[in-house]
CSV table of C-alpha atoms and ligand atoms in Angstrom, one decimal:
chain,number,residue,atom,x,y,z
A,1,UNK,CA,-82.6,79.4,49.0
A,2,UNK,CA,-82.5,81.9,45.9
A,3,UNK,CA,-83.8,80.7,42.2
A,4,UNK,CA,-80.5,81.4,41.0
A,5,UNK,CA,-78.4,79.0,43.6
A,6,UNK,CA,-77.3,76.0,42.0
A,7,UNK,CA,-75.4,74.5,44.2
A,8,UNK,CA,-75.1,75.6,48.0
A,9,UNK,CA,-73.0,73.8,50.5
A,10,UNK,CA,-72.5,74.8,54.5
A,11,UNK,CA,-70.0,74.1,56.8
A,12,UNK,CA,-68.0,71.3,54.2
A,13,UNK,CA,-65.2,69.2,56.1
A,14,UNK,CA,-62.9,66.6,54.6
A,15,UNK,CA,-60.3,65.0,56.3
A,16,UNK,CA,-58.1,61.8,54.6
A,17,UNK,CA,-56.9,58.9,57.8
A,18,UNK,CA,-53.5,58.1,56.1
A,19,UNK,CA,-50.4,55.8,57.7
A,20,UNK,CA,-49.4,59.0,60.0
A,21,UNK,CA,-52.5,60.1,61.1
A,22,UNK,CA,-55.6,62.6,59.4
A,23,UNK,CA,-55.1,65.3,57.3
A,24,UNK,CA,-57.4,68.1,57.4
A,25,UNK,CA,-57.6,69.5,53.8
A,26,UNK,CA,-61.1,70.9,54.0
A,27,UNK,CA,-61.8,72.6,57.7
A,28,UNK,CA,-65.2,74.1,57.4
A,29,UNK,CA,-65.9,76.0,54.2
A,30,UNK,CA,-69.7,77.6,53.0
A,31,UNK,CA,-69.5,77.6,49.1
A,32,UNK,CA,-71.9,78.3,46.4
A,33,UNK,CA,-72.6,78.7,42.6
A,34,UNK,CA,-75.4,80.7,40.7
A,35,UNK,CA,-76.8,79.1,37.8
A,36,UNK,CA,-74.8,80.2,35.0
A,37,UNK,CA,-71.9,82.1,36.6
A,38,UNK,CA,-68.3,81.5,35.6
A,39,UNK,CA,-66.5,80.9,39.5
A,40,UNK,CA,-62.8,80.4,39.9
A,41,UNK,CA,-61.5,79.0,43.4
A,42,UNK,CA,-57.8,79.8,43.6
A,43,UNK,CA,-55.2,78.6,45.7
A,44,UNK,CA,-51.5,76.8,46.0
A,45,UNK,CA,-51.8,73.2,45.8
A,46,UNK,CA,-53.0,71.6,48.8
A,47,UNK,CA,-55.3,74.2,50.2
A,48,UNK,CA,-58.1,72.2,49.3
A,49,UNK,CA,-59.5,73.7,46.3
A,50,UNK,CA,-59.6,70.4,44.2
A,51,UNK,CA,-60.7,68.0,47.6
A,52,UNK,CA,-63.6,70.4,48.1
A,53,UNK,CA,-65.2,70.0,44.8
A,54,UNK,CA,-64.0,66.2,44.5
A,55,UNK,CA,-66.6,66.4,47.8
A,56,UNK,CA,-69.0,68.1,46.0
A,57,UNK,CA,-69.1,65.0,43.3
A,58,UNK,CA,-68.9,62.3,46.0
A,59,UNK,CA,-65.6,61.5,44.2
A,60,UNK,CA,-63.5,60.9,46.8
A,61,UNK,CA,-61.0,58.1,47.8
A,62,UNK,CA,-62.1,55.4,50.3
A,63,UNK,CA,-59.5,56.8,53.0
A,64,UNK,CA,-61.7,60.4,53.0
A,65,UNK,CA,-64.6,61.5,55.6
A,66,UNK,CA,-66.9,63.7,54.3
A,67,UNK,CA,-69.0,65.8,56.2
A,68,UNK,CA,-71.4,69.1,55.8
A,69,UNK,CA,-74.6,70.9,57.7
A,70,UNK,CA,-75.6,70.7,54.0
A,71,UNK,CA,-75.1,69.9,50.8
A,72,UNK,CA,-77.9,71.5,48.2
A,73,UNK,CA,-77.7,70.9,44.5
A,74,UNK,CA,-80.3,72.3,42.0
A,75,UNK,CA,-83.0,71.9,45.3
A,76,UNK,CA,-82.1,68.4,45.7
A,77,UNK,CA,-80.0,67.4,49.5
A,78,UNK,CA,-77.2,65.2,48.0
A,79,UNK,CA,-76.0,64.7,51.8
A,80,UNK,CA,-78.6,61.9,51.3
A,81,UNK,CA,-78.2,60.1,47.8
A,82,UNK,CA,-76.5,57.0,47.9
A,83,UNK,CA,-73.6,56.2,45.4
A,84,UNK,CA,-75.4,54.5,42.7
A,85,UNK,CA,-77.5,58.1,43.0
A,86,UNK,CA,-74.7,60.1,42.7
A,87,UNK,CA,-73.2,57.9,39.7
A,88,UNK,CA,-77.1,59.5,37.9
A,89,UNK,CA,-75.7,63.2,38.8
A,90,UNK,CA,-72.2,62.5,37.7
A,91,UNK,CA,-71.2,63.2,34.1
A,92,UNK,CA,-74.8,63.9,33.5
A,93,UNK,CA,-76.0,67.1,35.7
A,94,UNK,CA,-72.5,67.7,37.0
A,95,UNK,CA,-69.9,67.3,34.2
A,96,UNK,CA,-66.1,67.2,34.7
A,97,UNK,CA,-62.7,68.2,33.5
A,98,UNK,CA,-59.5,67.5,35.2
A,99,UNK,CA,-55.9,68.5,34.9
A,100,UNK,CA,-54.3,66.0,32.4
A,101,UNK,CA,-56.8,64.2,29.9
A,102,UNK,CA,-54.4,61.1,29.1
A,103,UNK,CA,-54.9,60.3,32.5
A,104,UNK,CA,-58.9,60.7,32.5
A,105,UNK,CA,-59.2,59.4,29.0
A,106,UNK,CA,-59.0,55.7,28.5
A,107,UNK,CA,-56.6,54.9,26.0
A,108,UNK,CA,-58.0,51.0,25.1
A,109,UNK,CA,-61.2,53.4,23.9
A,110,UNK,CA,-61.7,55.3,20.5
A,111,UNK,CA,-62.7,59.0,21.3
A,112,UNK,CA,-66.1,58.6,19.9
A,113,UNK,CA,-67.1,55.7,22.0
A,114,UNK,CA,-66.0,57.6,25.3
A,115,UNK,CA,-68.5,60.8,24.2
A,116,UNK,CA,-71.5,58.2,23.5
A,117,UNK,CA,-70.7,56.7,26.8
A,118,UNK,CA,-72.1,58.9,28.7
A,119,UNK,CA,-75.0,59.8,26.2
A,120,UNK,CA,-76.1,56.3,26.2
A,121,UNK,CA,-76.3,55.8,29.9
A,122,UNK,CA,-77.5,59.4,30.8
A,123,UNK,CA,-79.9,60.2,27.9
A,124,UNK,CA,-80.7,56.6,27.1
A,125,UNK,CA,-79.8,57.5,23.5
A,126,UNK,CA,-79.3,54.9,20.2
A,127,UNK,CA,-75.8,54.0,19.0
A,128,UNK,CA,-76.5,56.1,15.6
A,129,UNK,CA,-78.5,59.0,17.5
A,130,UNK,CA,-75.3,59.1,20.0
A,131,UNK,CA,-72.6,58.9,17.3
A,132,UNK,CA,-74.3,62.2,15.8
A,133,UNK,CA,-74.4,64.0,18.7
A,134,UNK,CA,-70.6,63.2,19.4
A,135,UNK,CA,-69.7,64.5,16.0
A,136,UNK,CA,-71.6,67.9,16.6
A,137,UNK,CA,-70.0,68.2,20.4
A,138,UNK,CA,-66.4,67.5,18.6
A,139,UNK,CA,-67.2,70.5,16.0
A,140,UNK,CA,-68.5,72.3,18.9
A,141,UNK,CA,-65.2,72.0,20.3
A,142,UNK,CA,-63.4,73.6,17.2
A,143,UNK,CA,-61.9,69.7,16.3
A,144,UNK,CA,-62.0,69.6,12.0
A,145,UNK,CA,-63.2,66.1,10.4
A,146,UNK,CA,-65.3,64.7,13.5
A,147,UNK,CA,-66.6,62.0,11.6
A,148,UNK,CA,-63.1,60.5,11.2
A,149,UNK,CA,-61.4,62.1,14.5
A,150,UNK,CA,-64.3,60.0,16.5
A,151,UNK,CA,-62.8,56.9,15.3
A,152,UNK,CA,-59.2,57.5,16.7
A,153,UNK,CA,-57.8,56.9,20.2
A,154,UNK,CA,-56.4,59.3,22.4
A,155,UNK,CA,-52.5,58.9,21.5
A,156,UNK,CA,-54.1,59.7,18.1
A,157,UNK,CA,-55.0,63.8,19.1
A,158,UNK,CA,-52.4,66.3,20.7
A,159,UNK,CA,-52.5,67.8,23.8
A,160,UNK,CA,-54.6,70.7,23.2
A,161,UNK,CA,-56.8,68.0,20.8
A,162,UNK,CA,-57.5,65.7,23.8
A,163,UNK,CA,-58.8,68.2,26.0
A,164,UNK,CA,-61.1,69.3,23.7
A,165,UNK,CA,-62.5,66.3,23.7
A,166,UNK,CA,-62.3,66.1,27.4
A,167,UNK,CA,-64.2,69.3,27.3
A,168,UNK,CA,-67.0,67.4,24.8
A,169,UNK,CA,-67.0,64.7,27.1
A,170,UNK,CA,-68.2,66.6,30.3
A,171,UNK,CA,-71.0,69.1,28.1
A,172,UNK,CA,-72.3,66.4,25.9
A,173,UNK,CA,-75.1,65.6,28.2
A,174,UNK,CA,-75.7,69.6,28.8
A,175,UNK,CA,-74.6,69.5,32.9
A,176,UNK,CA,-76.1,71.8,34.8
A,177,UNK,CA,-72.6,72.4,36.9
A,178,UNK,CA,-69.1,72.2,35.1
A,179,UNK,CA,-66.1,71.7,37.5
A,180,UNK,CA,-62.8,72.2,35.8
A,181,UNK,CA,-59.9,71.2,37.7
A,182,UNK,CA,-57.0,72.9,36.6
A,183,UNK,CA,-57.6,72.3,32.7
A,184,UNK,CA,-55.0,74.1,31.2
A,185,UNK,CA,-52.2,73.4,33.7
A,186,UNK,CA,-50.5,70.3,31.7
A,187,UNK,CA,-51.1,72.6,28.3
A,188,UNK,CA,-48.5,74.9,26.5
A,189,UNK,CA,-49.1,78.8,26.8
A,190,UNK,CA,-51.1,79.5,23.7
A,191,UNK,CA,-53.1,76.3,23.6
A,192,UNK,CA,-54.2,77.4,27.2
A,193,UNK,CA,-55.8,80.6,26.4
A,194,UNK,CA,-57.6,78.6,23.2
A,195,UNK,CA,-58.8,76.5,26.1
A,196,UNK,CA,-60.4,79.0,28.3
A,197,UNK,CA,-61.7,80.8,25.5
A,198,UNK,CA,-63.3,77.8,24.6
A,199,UNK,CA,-64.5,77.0,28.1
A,200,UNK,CA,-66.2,80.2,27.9
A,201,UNK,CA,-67.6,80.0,24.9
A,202,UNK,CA,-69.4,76.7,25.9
A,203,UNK,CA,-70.3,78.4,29.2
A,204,UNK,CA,-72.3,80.9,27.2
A,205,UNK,CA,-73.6,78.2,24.2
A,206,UNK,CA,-74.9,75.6,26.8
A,207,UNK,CA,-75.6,78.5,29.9
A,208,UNK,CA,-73.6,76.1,31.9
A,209,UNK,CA,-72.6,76.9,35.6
A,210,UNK,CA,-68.6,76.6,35.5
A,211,UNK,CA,-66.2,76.2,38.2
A,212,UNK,CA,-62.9,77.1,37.5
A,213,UNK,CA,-60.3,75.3,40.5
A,214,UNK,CA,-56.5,76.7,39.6
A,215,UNK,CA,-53.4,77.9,41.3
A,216,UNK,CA,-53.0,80.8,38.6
A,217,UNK,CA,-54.9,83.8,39.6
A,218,UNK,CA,-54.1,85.0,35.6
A,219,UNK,CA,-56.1,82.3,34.6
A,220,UNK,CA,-59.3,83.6,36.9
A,221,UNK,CA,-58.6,86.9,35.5
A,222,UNK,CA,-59.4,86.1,31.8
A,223,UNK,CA,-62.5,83.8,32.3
A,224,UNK,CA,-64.4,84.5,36.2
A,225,UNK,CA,-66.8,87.0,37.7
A,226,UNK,CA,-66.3,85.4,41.0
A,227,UNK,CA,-63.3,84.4,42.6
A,228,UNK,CA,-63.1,82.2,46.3
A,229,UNK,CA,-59.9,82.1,47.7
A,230,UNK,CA,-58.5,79.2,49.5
A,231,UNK,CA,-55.6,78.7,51.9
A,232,UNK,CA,-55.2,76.2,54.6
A,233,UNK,CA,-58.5,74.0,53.9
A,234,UNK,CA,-60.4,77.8,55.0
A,235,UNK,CA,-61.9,80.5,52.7
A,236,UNK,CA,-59.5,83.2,52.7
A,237,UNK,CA,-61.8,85.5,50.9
A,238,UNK,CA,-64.3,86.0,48.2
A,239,UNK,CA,-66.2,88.3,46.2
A,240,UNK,CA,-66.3,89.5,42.4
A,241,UNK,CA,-63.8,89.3,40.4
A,242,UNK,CA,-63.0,93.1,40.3
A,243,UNK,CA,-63.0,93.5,43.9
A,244,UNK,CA,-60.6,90.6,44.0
A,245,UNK,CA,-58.2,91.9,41.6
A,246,UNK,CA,-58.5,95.6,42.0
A,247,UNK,CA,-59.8,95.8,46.0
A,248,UNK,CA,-58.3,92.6,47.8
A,249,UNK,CA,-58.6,92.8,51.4
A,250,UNK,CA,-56.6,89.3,52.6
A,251,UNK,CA,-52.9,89.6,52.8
A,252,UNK,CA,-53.1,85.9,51.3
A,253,UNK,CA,-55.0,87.3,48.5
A,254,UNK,CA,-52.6,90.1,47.9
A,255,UNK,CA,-49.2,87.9,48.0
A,256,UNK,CA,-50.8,85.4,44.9
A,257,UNK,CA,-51.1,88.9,43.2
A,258,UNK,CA,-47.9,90.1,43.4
A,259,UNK,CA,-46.8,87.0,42.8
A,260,UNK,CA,-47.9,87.1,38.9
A,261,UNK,CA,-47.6,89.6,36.1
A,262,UNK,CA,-49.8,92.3,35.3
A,263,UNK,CA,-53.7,90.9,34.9
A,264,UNK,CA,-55.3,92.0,31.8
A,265,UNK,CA,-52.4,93.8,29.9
A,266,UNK,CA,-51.3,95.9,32.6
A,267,UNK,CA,-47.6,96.8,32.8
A,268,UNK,CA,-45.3,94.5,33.8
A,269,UNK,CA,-44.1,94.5,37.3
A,270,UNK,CA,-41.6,93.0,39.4
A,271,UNK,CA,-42.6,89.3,40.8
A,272,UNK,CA,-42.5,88.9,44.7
A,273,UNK,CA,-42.9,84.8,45.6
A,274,UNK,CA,-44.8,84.8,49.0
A,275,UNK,CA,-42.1,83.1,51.1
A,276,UNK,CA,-42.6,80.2,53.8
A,277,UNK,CA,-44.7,77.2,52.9
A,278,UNK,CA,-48.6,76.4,53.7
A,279,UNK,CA,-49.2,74.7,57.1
A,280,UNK,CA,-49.3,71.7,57.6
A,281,UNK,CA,-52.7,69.9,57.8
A,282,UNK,CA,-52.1,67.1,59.5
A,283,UNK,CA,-51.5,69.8,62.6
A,284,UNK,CA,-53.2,72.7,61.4
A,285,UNK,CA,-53.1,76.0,63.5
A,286,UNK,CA,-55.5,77.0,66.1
A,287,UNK,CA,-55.4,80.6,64.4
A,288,UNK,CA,-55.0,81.8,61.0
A,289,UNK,CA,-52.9,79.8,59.0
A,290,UNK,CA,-51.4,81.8,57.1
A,291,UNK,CA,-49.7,83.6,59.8
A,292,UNK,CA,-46.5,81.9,59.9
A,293,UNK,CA,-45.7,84.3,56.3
A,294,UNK,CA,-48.2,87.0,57.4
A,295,UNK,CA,-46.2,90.5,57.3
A,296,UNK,CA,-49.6,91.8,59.6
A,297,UNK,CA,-49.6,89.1,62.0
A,298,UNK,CA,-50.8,90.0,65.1
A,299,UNK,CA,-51.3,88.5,68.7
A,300,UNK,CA,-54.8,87.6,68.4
A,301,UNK,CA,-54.2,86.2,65.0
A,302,UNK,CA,-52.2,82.7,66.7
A,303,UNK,CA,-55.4,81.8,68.6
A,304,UNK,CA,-57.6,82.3,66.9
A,305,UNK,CA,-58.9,82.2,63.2
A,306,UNK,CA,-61.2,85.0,61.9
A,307,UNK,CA,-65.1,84.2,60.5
A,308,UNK,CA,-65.5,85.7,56.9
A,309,UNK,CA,-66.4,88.9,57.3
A,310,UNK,CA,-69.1,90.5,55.2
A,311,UNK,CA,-67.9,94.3,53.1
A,312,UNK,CA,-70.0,95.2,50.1
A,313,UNK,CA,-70.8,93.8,46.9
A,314,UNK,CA,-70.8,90.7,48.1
A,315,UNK,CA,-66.7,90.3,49.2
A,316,UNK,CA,-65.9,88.6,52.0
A,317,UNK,CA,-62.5,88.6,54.0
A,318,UNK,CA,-61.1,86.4,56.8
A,319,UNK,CA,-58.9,88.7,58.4
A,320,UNK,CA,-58.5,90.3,61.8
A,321,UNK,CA,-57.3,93.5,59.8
A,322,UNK,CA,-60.6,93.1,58.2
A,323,UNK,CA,-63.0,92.3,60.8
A,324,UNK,CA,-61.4,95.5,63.2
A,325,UNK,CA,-61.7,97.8,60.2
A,326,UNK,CA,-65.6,96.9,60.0
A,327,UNK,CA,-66.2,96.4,63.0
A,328,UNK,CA,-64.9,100.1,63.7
A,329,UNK,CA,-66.8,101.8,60.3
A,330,UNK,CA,-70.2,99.9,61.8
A,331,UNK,CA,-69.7,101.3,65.2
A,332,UNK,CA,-69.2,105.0,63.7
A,333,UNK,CA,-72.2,104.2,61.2
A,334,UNK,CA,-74.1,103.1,64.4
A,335,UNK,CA,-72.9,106.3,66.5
A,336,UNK,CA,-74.4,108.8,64.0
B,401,SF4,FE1,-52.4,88.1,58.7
B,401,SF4,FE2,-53.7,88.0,61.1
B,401,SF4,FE3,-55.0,88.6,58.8
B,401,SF4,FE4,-54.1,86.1,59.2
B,401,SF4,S1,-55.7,87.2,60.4
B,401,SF4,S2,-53.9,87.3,57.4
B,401,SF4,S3,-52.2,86.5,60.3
B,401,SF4,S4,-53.4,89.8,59.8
């Protein structure tokens, strides 16, 4: 495995037993993260964006099977830690920030003694050496008066305030890995892009890995070089940001951009929703499954689902389009 791979997992399956039977929201997905790179994973809710990462962190509920050929982070198998292993890895090397911080914030707890938390169990830090590093990580954050803003509770900051200090919270032990879980969804329009400015700026201050899961592909265009896309529990496609945005190969990929307005300042254009609805994973498809609202569809495409196929620069496509379009330049590359 490469220097610069930070995290590296093959073949990742999760499946939920609930009172009707198993849902299959993760069907076999290779992921990975560079050290240091900004990744977004995109997708409507349910395609398993959020459930892969959660499997990732070993944060899963006690109704979910996990399972992976492997599961590499920083050069350590995490296939094989136990949970009171993990609990050393989470919040410490692999920080996290989710959708709706008055939900991940304890509100019986002032917002100073939820940043030493993590400081004192992780970095085995004194209450006064802990209390000064939680001031510096909520000026870091752009939050004014620290020393008095550490003594408040949650209902105490505003929206935008609290994930700040969310965001404090997850880089205050300098994680290796940041996973971000939709972190400006619950937040008005201009307090999100202060948000993702400040997630990149942190990204850059503490040369943090960040993975950026969201539904909003405008969102990946401000902030990632990399984007994977999702659909169905499968990786649709993936590949850098540019090739995503300006070369997108998956007719998946290509309804979630028409689907939102012009990415970085470009003209304003007419919105087309992709109609139908995901499948549904308790009985997922044999084939592709995003057929049933496929304009392409094709005969093959109902029996059977398409392996990512490799193009340039690193972009990958599941696709029968795709994988007849390469197949046929390699055969005439072959042929000369
Ligand atoms: Fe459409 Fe077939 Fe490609 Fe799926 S594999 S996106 S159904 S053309």
């Amino acid at each position: 495995m490469s220097e610069e791979r930070l995290l590296d997992v093959k073949n990742l399956r999760t499946s939920f037993l609930i009172s009707s039977g198993v849902v299959s929201a993760v069907r076999g997905i290779d992921i990975h993260v560079d050290r240091g790179e900004f990744l977004g994973v995109v997708g409507e809710s349910g395609c398993g964006k959020s459930v892969s990462m959660l499997s990732v962190m070993r944060l899963l509920e006690d109704n979910a099977l996990m399972k992976a050929d492997s599961l590499t982070f920083d050069g350590t198998d995490l296939m094989s830690y136990s949970s009171k292993e993990m609990r050393r890895i989470q919040g410490n090397d692999i920080g996290m920030i989710f959708q709706d911080p008055m939900t991940s914030l304890n509100p019986l707890y002032t917002i100073g003694n939820q940043i030493m938390e993590p400081l004192r169990i992780h970095k085995k830090m004194s209450g006064a050496e802990a209390r000064r590093r939680a001031a510096e990580m909520l000026d870091l954050v752009g939050i004014s008066s620290p020393e008095q803003r550490l003594k408040q509770y949650p209902h105490e900051f505003s929206g935008g305030m609290r994930q700040r200090a969310m965001i404090a919270i997850a880089m205050c032990c300098n994680p290796k890995l940041l996973i971000a879980d939709e972190p400006t969804t619950a937040l008005d329009v201009t307090i999100q892009a202060q948000i993702l400015e400040l997630m990149k700026d942190m990204k850059e201050k503490f040369a943090t890995a960040t993975v950026l899961i969201t539904h909003d592909l405008g969102v990946i265009a401000s902030t990632c070089t990399r984007v994977v896309v999702m659909y169905g529990g499968l990786v649709m496609e993936s590949g850098m940001a540019e090739d995503i945005f300006y070369r997108p190969g998956h007719p998946y990929t290509i309804g979630l951009l028409n689907s939102i307005s012009g990415i970085d300042g470009a003209e304003k254009k007419k919105l087309v929703p992709i109609p139908g609805s995901p499948p549904d994973l308790m009985n997922p498809p044999a084939g592709c499954p995003f057929m049933a609202r496929c304009d392409y569809a094709m005969r093959i495409c109902a029996s059977s689902h398409p392996v990512l196929t490799s193009l340039e620069n690193g972009h990958s496509v599941a696709c029968w389009l795709t994988h007849s379009f390469a197949s046929g330049m390699r055969a005439r590359l072959e042929a000369r």
